[in-house]
GROMACS .gro file of C-alpha atoms in nm:
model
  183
    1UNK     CA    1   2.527  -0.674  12.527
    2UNK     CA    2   2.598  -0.373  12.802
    3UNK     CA    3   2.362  -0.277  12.980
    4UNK     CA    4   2.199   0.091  12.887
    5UNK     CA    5   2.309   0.017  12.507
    6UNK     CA    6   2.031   0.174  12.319
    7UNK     CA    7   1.833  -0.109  12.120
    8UNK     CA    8   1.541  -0.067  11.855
    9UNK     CA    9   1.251  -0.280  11.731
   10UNK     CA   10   1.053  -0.299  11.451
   11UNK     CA   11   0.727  -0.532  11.351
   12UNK     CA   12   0.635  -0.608  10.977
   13UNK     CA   13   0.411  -0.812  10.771
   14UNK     CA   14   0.515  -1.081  10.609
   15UNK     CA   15   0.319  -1.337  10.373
   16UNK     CA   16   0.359  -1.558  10.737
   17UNK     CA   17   0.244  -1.321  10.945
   18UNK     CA   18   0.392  -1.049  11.170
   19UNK     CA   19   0.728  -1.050  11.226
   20UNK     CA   20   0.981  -0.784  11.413
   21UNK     CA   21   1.350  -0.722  11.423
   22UNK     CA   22   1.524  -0.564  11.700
   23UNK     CA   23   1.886  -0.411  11.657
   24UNK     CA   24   2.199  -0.238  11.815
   25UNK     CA   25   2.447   0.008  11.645
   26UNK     CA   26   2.632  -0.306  11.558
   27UNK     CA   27   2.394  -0.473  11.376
   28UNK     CA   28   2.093  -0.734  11.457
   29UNK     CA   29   2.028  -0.849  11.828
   30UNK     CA   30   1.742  -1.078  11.726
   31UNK     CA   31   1.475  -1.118  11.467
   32UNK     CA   32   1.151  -1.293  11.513
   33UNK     CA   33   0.913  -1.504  11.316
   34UNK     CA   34   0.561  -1.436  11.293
   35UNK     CA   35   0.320  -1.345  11.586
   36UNK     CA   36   0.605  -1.084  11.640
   37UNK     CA   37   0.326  -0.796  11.743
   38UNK     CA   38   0.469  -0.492  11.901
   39UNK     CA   39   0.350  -0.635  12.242
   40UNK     CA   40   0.560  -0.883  12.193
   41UNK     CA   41   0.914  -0.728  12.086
   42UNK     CA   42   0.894  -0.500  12.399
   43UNK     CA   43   0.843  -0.836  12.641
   44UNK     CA   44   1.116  -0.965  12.483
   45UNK     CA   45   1.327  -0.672  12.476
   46UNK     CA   46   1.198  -0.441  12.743
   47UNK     CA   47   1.465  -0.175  12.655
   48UNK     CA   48   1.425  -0.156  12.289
   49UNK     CA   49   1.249   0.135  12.173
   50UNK     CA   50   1.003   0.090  11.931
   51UNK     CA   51   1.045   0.269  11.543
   52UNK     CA   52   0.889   0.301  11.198
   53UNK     CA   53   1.170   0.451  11.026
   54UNK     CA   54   1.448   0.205  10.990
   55UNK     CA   55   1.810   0.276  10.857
   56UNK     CA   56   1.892   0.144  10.555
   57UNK     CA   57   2.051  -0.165  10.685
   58UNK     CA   58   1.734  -0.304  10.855
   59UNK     CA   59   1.565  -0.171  10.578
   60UNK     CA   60   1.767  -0.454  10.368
   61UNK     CA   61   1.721  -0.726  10.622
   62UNK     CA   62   1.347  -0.633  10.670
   63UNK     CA   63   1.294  -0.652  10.262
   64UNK     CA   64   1.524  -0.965  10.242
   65UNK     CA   65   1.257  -1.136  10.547
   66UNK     CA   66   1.004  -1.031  10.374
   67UNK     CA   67   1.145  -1.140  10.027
   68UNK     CA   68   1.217  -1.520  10.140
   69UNK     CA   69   0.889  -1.592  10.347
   70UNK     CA   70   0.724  -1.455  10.005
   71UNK     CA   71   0.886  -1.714   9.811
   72UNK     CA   72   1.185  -1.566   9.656
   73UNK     CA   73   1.525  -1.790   9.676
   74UNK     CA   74   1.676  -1.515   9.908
   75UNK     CA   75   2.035  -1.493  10.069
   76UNK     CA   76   2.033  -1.341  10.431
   77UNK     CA   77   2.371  -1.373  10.461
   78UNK     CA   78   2.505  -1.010  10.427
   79UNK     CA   79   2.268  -0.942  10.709
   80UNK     CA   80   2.507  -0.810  11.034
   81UNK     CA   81   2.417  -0.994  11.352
   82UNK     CA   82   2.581  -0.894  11.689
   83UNK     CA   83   2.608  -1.163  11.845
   84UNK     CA   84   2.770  -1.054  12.200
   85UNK     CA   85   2.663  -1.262  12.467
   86UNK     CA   86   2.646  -1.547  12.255
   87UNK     CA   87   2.893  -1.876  12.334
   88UNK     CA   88   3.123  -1.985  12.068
   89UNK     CA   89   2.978  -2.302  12.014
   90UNK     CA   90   2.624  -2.111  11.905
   91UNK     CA   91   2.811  -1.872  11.696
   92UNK     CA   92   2.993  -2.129  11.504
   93UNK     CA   93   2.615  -2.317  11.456
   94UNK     CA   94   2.534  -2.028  11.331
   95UNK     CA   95   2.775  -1.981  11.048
   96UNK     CA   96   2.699  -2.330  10.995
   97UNK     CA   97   2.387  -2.266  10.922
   98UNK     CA   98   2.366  -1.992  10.770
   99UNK     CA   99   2.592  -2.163  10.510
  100UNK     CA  100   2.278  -2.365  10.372
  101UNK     CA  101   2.164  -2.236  10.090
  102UNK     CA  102   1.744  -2.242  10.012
  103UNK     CA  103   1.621  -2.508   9.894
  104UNK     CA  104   1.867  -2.742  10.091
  105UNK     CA  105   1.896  -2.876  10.449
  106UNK     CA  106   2.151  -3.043  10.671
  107UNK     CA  107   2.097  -3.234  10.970
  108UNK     CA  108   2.185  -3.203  11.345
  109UNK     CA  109   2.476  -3.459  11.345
  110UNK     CA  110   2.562  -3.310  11.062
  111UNK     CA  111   2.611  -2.988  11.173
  112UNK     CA  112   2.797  -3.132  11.471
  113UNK     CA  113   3.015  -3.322  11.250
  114UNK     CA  114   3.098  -3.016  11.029
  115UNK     CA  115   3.187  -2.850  11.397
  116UNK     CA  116   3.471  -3.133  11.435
  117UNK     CA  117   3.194  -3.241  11.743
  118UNK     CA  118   3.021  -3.571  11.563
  119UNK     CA  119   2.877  -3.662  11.910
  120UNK     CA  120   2.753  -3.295  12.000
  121UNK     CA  121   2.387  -3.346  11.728
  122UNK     CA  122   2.175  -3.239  12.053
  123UNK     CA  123   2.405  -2.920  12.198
  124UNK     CA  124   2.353  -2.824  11.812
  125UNK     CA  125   1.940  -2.894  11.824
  126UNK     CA  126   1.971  -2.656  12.141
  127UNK     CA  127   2.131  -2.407  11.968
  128UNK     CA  128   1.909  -2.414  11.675
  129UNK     CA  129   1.636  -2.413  11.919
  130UNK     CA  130   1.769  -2.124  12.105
  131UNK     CA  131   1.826  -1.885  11.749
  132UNK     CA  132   1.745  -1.566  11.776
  133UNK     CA  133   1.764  -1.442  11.445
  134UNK     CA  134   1.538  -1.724  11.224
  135UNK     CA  135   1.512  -1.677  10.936
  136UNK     CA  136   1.816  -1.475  10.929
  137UNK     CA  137   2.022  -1.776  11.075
  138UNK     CA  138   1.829  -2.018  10.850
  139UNK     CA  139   1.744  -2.273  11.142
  140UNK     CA  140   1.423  -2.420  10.958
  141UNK     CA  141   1.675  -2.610  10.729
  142UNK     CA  142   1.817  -2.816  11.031
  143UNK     CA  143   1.666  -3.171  11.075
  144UNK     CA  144   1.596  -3.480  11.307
  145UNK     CA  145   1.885  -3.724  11.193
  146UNK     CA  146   1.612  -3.898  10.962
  147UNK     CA  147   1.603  -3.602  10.746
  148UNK     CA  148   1.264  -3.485  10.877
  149UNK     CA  149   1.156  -3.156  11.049
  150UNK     CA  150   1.195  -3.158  11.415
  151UNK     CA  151   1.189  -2.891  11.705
  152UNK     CA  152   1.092  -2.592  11.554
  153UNK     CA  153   1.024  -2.334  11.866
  154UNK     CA  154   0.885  -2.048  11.649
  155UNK     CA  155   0.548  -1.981  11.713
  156UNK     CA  156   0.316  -2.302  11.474
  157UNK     CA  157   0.608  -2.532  11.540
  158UNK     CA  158   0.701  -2.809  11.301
  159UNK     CA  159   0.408  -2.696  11.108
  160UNK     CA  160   0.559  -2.383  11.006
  161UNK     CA  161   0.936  -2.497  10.955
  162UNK     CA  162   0.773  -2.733  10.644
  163UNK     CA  163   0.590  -2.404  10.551
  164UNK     CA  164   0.914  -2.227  10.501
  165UNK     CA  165   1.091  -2.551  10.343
  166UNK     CA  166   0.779  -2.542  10.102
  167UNK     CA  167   0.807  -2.167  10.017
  168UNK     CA  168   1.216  -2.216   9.953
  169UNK     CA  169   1.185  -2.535   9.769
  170UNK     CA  170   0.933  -2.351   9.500
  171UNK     CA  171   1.161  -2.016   9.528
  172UNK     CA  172   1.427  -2.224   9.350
  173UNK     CA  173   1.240  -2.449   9.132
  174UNK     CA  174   1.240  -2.751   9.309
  175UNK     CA  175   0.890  -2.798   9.309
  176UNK     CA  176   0.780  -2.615   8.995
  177UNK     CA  177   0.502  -2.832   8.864
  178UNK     CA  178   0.387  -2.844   9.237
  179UNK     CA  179   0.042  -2.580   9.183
  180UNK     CA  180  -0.098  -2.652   9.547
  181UNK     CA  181  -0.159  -2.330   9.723
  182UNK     CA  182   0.117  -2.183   9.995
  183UNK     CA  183  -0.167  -2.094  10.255
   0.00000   0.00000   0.00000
């Protein structure tokens, strides 16, 4: 991203907690899950100034957040990112993942296998790792090669990733007899 380029942020509640998005004119620069307090967006992004009225385009990506971590079986994927900055190899993770649809996950090797890179499962678990955009790039449906949530760096951990696996997998009826409470 060049340096000066105005950037904006904006924190939200969310049935997870607080979360923020910041953004360029050319779409998302990062998004972040909850404990995202306005304190926080303006560490993270020092240069980003801070708003309450959004355009309508992070108005949709704000409701769509706030849509999935409530439970609804939500697509992200018409959410713009600008990803400048970024290395290929993350950006093409990233389409990757944001190719799994709720309710389902794929693996690390899986991922790298997809990439045409079958020996590259931990430079894909760093780039999951590294996302700036969850859930917009839907990392928390990446797993340890045994199918079970690993490395989540968003702030509750692992503990959260099964969280939002739990909240998708009732979104689209995969768990409809479950009655246990979400929180």
């Amino acid at each position: 991203m060049p340096a000066g380029e105005p950037l904006w942020a904006h924190s939200f509640d969310t049935a997870l907690g607080r979360c923020g998005v910041v953004w360029s004119e050319r779409g998302i620069v990062a998004s972040l899950l909850p404990d995202a307090s306005p304190a926080r967006l303006v560490r993270r992004h020092p240069t980003a100034r801070l708003v309450d009225e959004l355009p309508p385009h992070i108005a949709h990506a704000v409701d769509g957040i706030r849509a999935l971590l409530a439970g609804e079986a939500r697509d992200l994927g018409d959410i713009v990112l600008d990803e400048r900055g970024i290395p290929e190899f993350r950006r093409q993770v990233h389409a990757l993942t944001r190719a799994i649809p709720p309710g389902q996950t794929r693996t690390y090797g899986e991922i790298a296998t997809a990439l045409g890179q079958p020996g590259a499962a931990r430079a894909v678990g760093r780039a999951e790792g590294d996302n700036p955009f969850p859930p917009i790039v839907p990392c928390h449906r990446v797993m340890g090669a045994g199918g079970e949530p690993t490395g989540f760096s968003a702030p509750g951990g692992v503990e959260t990733k099964r969280r939002m696996l739990l909240i998708e997998a009732r979104a689209v009826g995969q768990l409809a007899g479950d009655q246990q409470p979400l929180f």
